[in-house]
Amino acid sequence: MSRQFDHVTLGQRVRFGTGAAAGHLAAEVERLGARRVLLIGGRTAAEVAARIDVAARCTDVAPHVPVENAERARAVAAESGADLLVCVGGGSTTGLAKAVALTTGLPIVAVPTTYAGSEATNVWGLTEAARKTTGVDDRVLPVTVVYDAALTSSMPLDLSIASGCNALAHCVDSLWAPRADPINQALAVEGARALAAGLRSISKDPGDLDGREQTLYGAYLAAVAFASAGSGLHHKICHVLGGAYNLPHALTHTAVLPYVLAFNGSAAPEAAERIAGVLGGDLASLYDEIGASHVLRGVPDVREAARLVLPSVPPSNPRPVSEDDLAELLSAAQAGLNPTEWSRA
């Protein structure tokens, strides 16, 4: 069978090493020749940045990056004469750095402390008046990512599991997103394998650094696949819900994912089988094993939510999607129905 596709791999340096974040960050700041660093993040950021000179700090981090926060951070960057952005934290922290880079063109060195994956993508998001807008721009892709599994150890177990499942959503969506191709699909499948193994280890022993390394590695592969493949149905749903109802990012992705996989699986059986193969069974069983929740909370009106989501559904989704389908999917997630049994009903 002949293959034809157009694949883009984003250029980025990755420095991976447990316990090495401070040293790797200092080396990158020196390599880039930065003299006026704007540090974005909280207490952990200050610890990781102990070996570099910081011109200014910004701790104004909030989920879904409100436009007001972005404007304040941009002002700090301008006032301090920043020539490099260093962000240390989860997806919201990386998102704030991206918002600054979007309008200033300043380079970013990202040091993730969760499995969000934003650090490996050129996707940005801003929220204004309860509506989240996302876009793609190479200016927001961090030039370097510094990964250190020890920095994820402070996450409580439930957040570690949810953050890992959020990464797993990048893998699943990448199998049928608008720009899916054999390369990003291969990355997604390997990412899902690593994430499943890592999350199983973390669920048994939250202090298992080998498990956290495996999960961090899987989260990176997942994000690279997602950056190449684009946003599929799952991410479109979760971005709209997050912006409209200010829902917690990782928990929302975790809750919705099994239902999107069940919904699309019948129309994309090969993709569903590849995911099941590396997970060692269906996603609902993995959730039971690692203690993840597929109950969606915080959506007051599923019919309204369905109307908001529908315009953003990718036309390339493996299965046609109606407003009724979306309302049904969200209702099932709210009720916490067994995703596999729901899809067969």
Coordinates of C-alpha atoms in Angstrom, one line a residue:
M1 CA 0.0 0.0 0.0
S2 CA 1.5 3.4 -1.0
R3 CA 1.6 6.2 1.6
Q4 CA 1.5 9.9 1.0
F5 CA 1.6 12.5 3.7
D6 CA 3.1 15.9 4.7
H7 CA 4.7 15.8 8.1
V8 CA 6.2 18.7 10.1
T9 CA 8.5 18.1 13.2
L10 CA 9.0 21.2 15.3
G11 CA 12.6 22.2 16.2
Q12 CA 13.3 22.2 19.9
R13 CA 16.1 21.2 22.3
V14 CA 15.2 18.8 25.2
R15 CA 17.4 18.3 28.3
F16 CA 16.2 15.4 30.4
G17 CA 17.6 14.4 33.7
T18 CA 16.3 13.7 37.2
G19 CA 17.7 16.1 39.7
A20 CA 19.5 18.1 37.0
A21 CA 17.0 20.9 36.3
A22 CA 18.9 23.8 37.9
G23 CA 22.1 22.9 36.2
H24 CA 20.5 22.3 32.8
L25 CA 18.6 25.6 33.1
A26 CA 21.7 27.6 33.9
A27 CA 23.5 26.0 31.0
E28 CA 20.7 26.9 28.6
V29 CA 20.6 30.5 29.8
E30 CA 24.3 30.8 29.2
R31 CA 24.1 29.1 25.8
L32 CA 21.4 31.5 24.7
G33 CA 23.4 34.5 25.9
A34 CA 20.5 35.9 28.0
R35 CA 21.2 38.7 30.3
R36 CA 17.7 39.8 31.5
V37 CA 15.6 36.8 32.4
L38 CA 11.8 37.1 33.2
L39 CA 11.1 34.2 35.5
I40 CA 7.4 33.0 35.4
G41 CA 6.2 30.7 38.2
G42 CA 6.1 30.4 42.0
R43 CA 8.3 29.0 44.8
T44 CA 9.5 26.0 42.7
A45 CA 10.6 28.4 40.0
A46 CA 12.8 30.4 42.4
E47 CA 14.4 27.2 43.5
V48 CA 15.1 25.9 40.0
A49 CA 16.4 29.3 38.9
A50 CA 18.8 29.7 41.9
R51 CA 21.9 29.5 39.6
I52 CA 20.8 32.2 37.1
D53 CA 20.4 36.0 37.4
V54 CA 16.7 37.0 37.2
A55 CA 15.8 40.5 36.1
A56 CA 12.1 40.3 37.0
R57 CA 9.5 37.8 38.2
C58 CA 5.9 37.1 37.4
T59 CA 3.7 34.9 39.6
D60 CA 0.4 36.0 38.0
V61 CA -0.6 32.5 36.8
A62 CA -4.2 31.3 36.4
P63 CA -5.8 28.4 34.5
H64 CA -6.8 29.0 30.9
V65 CA -4.6 32.2 30.8
P66 CA -7.0 35.1 31.2
V67 CA -6.3 38.0 28.8
E68 CA -5.9 40.3 31.8
N69 CA -3.1 38.2 33.2
A70 CA -1.4 38.0 29.9
E71 CA -1.4 41.8 29.5
R72 CA 0.1 42.3 33.0
A73 CA 2.9 39.8 32.2
R74 CA 3.6 41.5 28.9
A75 CA 4.0 44.8 30.7
V76 CA 6.5 43.2 33.2
A77 CA 8.5 41.9 30.2
A78 CA 8.6 45.3 28.6
E79 CA 9.4 47.2 31.8
S80 CA 12.2 44.8 32.7
G81 CA 13.8 44.7 29.2
A82 CA 13.5 40.9 29.3
D83 CA 15.5 39.0 26.6
L84 CA 14.4 35.5 27.7
L85 CA 11.4 34.0 29.4
V86 CA 11.9 31.1 31.8
C87 CA 8.7 29.4 33.0
V88 CA 8.7 26.7 35.7
G89 CA 5.4 25.1 36.5
G90 CA 2.4 23.4 34.9
G91 CA 0.4 24.1 31.7
S92 CA -1.0 27.4 33.0
T93 CA 2.5 28.7 33.7
T94 CA 3.8 27.6 30.3
G95 CA 0.6 29.1 28.8
L96 CA 1.4 32.5 30.4
A97 CA 4.9 32.5 29.0
K98 CA 3.5 31.7 25.6
A99 CA 1.1 34.6 25.8
V100 CA 4.1 36.9 26.4
A101 CA 6.1 35.3 23.6
L102 CA 3.1 35.6 21.2
T103 CA 3.3 39.5 21.2
T104 CA 7.0 40.0 22.0
G105 CA 8.8 37.2 20.2
L106 CA 10.9 36.5 23.2
P107 CA 12.3 33.0 23.4
I108 CA 11.1 30.6 26.1
V109 CA 12.9 28.0 28.2
A110 CA 10.3 25.8 29.8
V111 CA 10.7 23.7 32.9
P112 CA 7.5 21.6 33.4
T113 CA 6.4 20.3 36.8
T114 CA 3.4 18.4 35.5
Y115 CA 2.6 16.2 32.4
A116 CA 0.7 18.9 30.6
G117 CA 2.7 18.8 27.4
S118 CA 2.2 22.5 26.5
E119 CA 6.0 23.0 26.6
A120 CA 6.4 20.8 23.4
T121 CA 3.8 22.5 21.3
N122 CA 3.4 25.7 19.3
V123 CA -0.2 26.0 20.5
W124 CA -1.3 29.0 22.6
G125 CA -4.6 29.7 24.4
L126 CA -6.2 32.8 25.9
T127 CA -9.5 33.2 27.7
E128 CA -11.7 36.4 27.6
A129 CA -15.3 36.8 28.6
A130 CA -15.7 33.0 29.3
R131 CA -14.5 32.0 25.8
K132 CA -11.2 30.3 25.2
T133 CA -9.4 31.1 21.9
T134 CA -6.5 28.9 20.8
G135 CA -4.1 29.3 17.9
V136 CA -0.8 28.1 16.5
D137 CA 2.3 30.2 16.2
D138 CA 5.9 29.1 16.1
R139 CA 6.9 32.1 18.3
V140 CA 5.4 30.4 21.3
L141 CA 7.3 27.1 21.0
P142 CA 9.9 27.0 23.7
V143 CA 13.4 26.8 22.3
T144 CA 14.4 24.4 25.1
V145 CA 12.5 22.1 27.5
V146 CA 14.2 21.1 30.7
Y147 CA 12.7 17.9 32.1
D148 CA 13.3 16.7 35.6
A149 CA 11.0 14.0 37.0
A150 CA 11.9 15.1 40.6
L151 CA 10.0 18.3 40.0
T152 CA 6.7 16.3 39.5
S153 CA 7.0 14.6 42.9
S154 CA 5.3 17.5 44.7
M155 CA 2.0 16.8 42.7
P156 CA -0.5 15.0 44.9
L157 CA -1.4 11.5 43.6
D158 CA -4.8 12.5 42.2
L159 CA -3.3 15.4 40.3
S160 CA -0.4 13.2 39.0
I161 CA -2.9 10.7 37.6
A162 CA -5.1 13.4 36.1
S163 CA -2.1 15.2 34.5
G164 CA -0.9 11.9 33.1
C165 CA -4.4 11.2 31.6
N166 CA -4.4 14.6 30.1
A167 CA -1.1 13.6 28.3
L168 CA -2.8 10.4 27.3
A169 CA -5.5 12.5 25.6
H170 CA -2.8 14.0 23.4
C171 CA -2.0 10.5 22.2
V172 CA -5.6 9.5 21.5
D173 CA -6.5 12.7 19.7
S174 CA -3.3 12.5 17.6
L175 CA -4.6 9.2 16.0
W176 CA -7.4 11.0 14.1
A177 CA -6.7 14.7 14.4
P178 CA -6.8 16.8 11.2
R179 CA -3.1 16.4 10.4
A180 CA -2.7 12.8 11.7
D181 CA 0.0 10.9 9.8
P182 CA 2.0 7.7 10.3
I183 CA 4.8 9.5 12.1
N184 CA 2.8 11.4 14.7
Q185 CA 0.6 8.3 15.1
A186 CA 3.7 6.2 15.9
L187 CA 4.8 8.8 18.5
A188 CA 1.3 8.8 20.0
V189 CA 1.3 5.0 20.4
E190 CA 4.7 4.9 22.0
G191 CA 3.7 7.8 24.2
A192 CA 0.6 6.0 25.3
R193 CA 2.6 2.9 26.1
A194 CA 5.0 4.9 28.3
L195 CA 2.2 6.8 30.0
A196 CA 0.3 3.7 30.9
A197 CA 3.3 2.0 32.4
G198 CA 4.4 5.1 34.2
L199 CA 0.9 5.8 35.6
R200 CA 0.6 2.3 36.8
S201 CA 3.9 2.7 38.7
I202 CA 2.9 6.1 40.2
S203 CA -0.5 4.8 41.3
K204 CA 1.2 2.1 43.3
D205 CA 4.0 4.3 44.7
P206 CA 3.7 8.1 44.2
G207 CA 7.4 8.4 45.1
D208 CA 8.6 6.1 42.3
L209 CA 10.9 8.4 40.3
D210 CA 11.4 5.7 37.6
G211 CA 7.6 5.7 37.1
R212 CA 7.6 9.5 37.0
E213 CA 10.4 9.5 34.4
Q214 CA 8.5 7.1 32.3
T215 CA 5.4 9.3 32.5
L216 CA 7.3 12.5 31.7
Y217 CA 8.9 10.8 28.7
G218 CA 5.5 9.7 27.5
A219 CA 4.0 13.1 28.1
Y220 CA 6.7 14.6 25.8
L221 CA 6.1 12.1 23.0
A222 CA 2.3 12.8 23.4
A223 CA 2.8 16.5 23.1
V224 CA 5.1 16.2 20.0
A225 CA 2.5 14.0 18.3
F226 CA -0.3 16.5 19.2
A227 CA 1.7 19.5 18.0
S228 CA 2.1 17.8 14.6
A229 CA -1.4 16.2 14.3
G230 CA -3.5 19.1 15.6
S231 CA -6.5 19.3 17.9
G232 CA -9.1 16.6 17.5
L233 CA -12.6 16.2 18.9
H234 CA -11.5 15.6 22.4
H235 CA -9.4 18.8 22.7
K236 CA -12.1 20.9 21.0
I237 CA -14.6 19.8 23.6
C238 CA -12.3 20.4 26.6
H239 CA -11.0 23.8 25.4
V240 CA -14.6 25.0 25.0
L241 CA -15.7 23.6 28.4
G242 CA -12.6 25.0 30.2
G243 CA -13.1 28.5 28.8
A244 CA -16.9 28.6 29.2
Y245 CA -17.1 27.2 32.7
N246 CA -13.6 27.6 34.1
L247 CA -13.2 23.9 34.7
P248 CA -9.9 22.4 36.0
H249 CA -7.9 21.5 32.9
A250 CA -6.4 18.0 33.7
L251 CA -9.5 16.7 35.5
T252 CA -11.8 17.8 32.6
H253 CA -9.6 16.1 30.0
T254 CA -9.4 13.0 32.1
A255 CA -13.2 12.8 32.5
V256 CA -14.0 13.4 28.8
L257 CA -11.4 11.2 27.2
P258 CA -12.9 7.7 27.6
Y259 CA -16.2 8.9 26.0
V260 CA -14.5 10.5 23.0
L261 CA -12.5 7.3 22.5
A262 CA -15.6 5.2 22.8
F263 CA -17.5 7.5 20.4
N264 CA -14.9 7.6 17.7
G265 CA -13.6 4.0 18.2
S266 CA -16.3 2.3 16.2
A267 CA -15.5 4.6 13.2
A268 CA -11.7 4.3 13.6
P269 CA -11.2 0.6 14.8
E270 CA -7.6 0.4 13.8
A271 CA -6.7 3.4 16.0
A272 CA -8.8 2.1 18.9
E273 CA -7.1 -1.3 18.7
R274 CA -3.6 0.3 18.7
I275 CA -4.4 2.2 21.8
A276 CA -6.0 -0.8 23.5
G277 CA -2.9 -2.8 22.6
V278 CA -0.5 -0.5 24.4
L279 CA -2.8 0.1 27.3
G280 CA -3.2 -3.6 27.9
G281 CA -7.0 -3.4 27.6
D282 CA -9.7 -0.7 27.4
L283 CA -9.2 2.7 28.8
A284 CA -11.9 2.3 31.4
S285 CA -10.0 -0.7 32.9
L286 CA -6.8 1.4 33.1
Y287 CA -8.7 4.2 34.8
D288 CA -10.0 1.7 37.4
E289 CA -6.5 0.4 38.0
I290 CA -4.8 3.8 38.5
G291 CA -7.7 5.5 40.2
A292 CA -8.6 8.0 37.5
S293 CA -12.2 9.5 37.4
H294 CA -14.3 9.7 34.2
V295 CA -17.0 11.7 35.9
L296 CA -17.4 15.2 34.4
R297 CA -18.2 18.0 36.9
G298 CA -19.0 21.6 36.6
V299 CA -21.1 21.8 33.3
P300 CA -24.4 23.3 34.3
D301 CA -26.2 22.7 31.0
V302 CA -25.0 20.0 28.6
R303 CA -27.2 21.2 25.8
E304 CA -25.7 24.7 26.0
A305 CA -22.2 23.2 26.1
A306 CA -23.0 21.1 23.1
R307 CA -24.1 24.2 21.1
L308 CA -20.8 25.9 22.1
V309 CA -18.7 23.0 21.1
L310 CA -20.3 22.1 17.8
P311 CA -18.8 24.9 15.6
S312 CA -15.3 23.8 16.5
V313 CA -15.6 20.1 15.8
P314 CA -13.0 19.2 13.1
P315 CA -14.7 18.2 9.8
S316 CA -12.1 15.4 9.5
N317 CA -13.4 13.6 12.7
P318 CA -13.8 9.9 11.9
R319 CA -17.4 10.0 12.8
P320 CA -20.0 12.7 12.0
V321 CA -20.9 14.8 15.1
S322 CA -24.2 16.4 15.8
E323 CA -25.3 18.6 18.7
D324 CA -27.3 15.7 20.0
D325 CA -24.2 13.5 19.9
L326 CA -22.3 16.0 22.0
A327 CA -25.1 16.4 24.5
E328 CA -25.3 12.7 24.8
L329 CA -21.6 12.3 25.3
L330 CA -21.4 15.0 27.9
S331 CA -24.5 13.6 29.7
A332 CA -22.8 10.2 29.9
A333 CA -19.7 11.7 31.3
Q334 CA -21.6 13.7 33.9
A335 CA -23.4 10.5 35.0
G336 CA -20.1 8.6 35.0
L337 CA -21.5 5.8 32.8
N338 CA -19.3 2.9 31.8
P339 CA -17.8 4.4 28.5
T340 CA -17.6 1.0 26.7
E341 CA -21.2 0.0 27.6
W342 CA -22.4 3.6 26.8
S343 CA -20.9 3.4 23.3
R344 CA -22.7 0.1 22.6
A345 CA -26.1 1.3 23.8

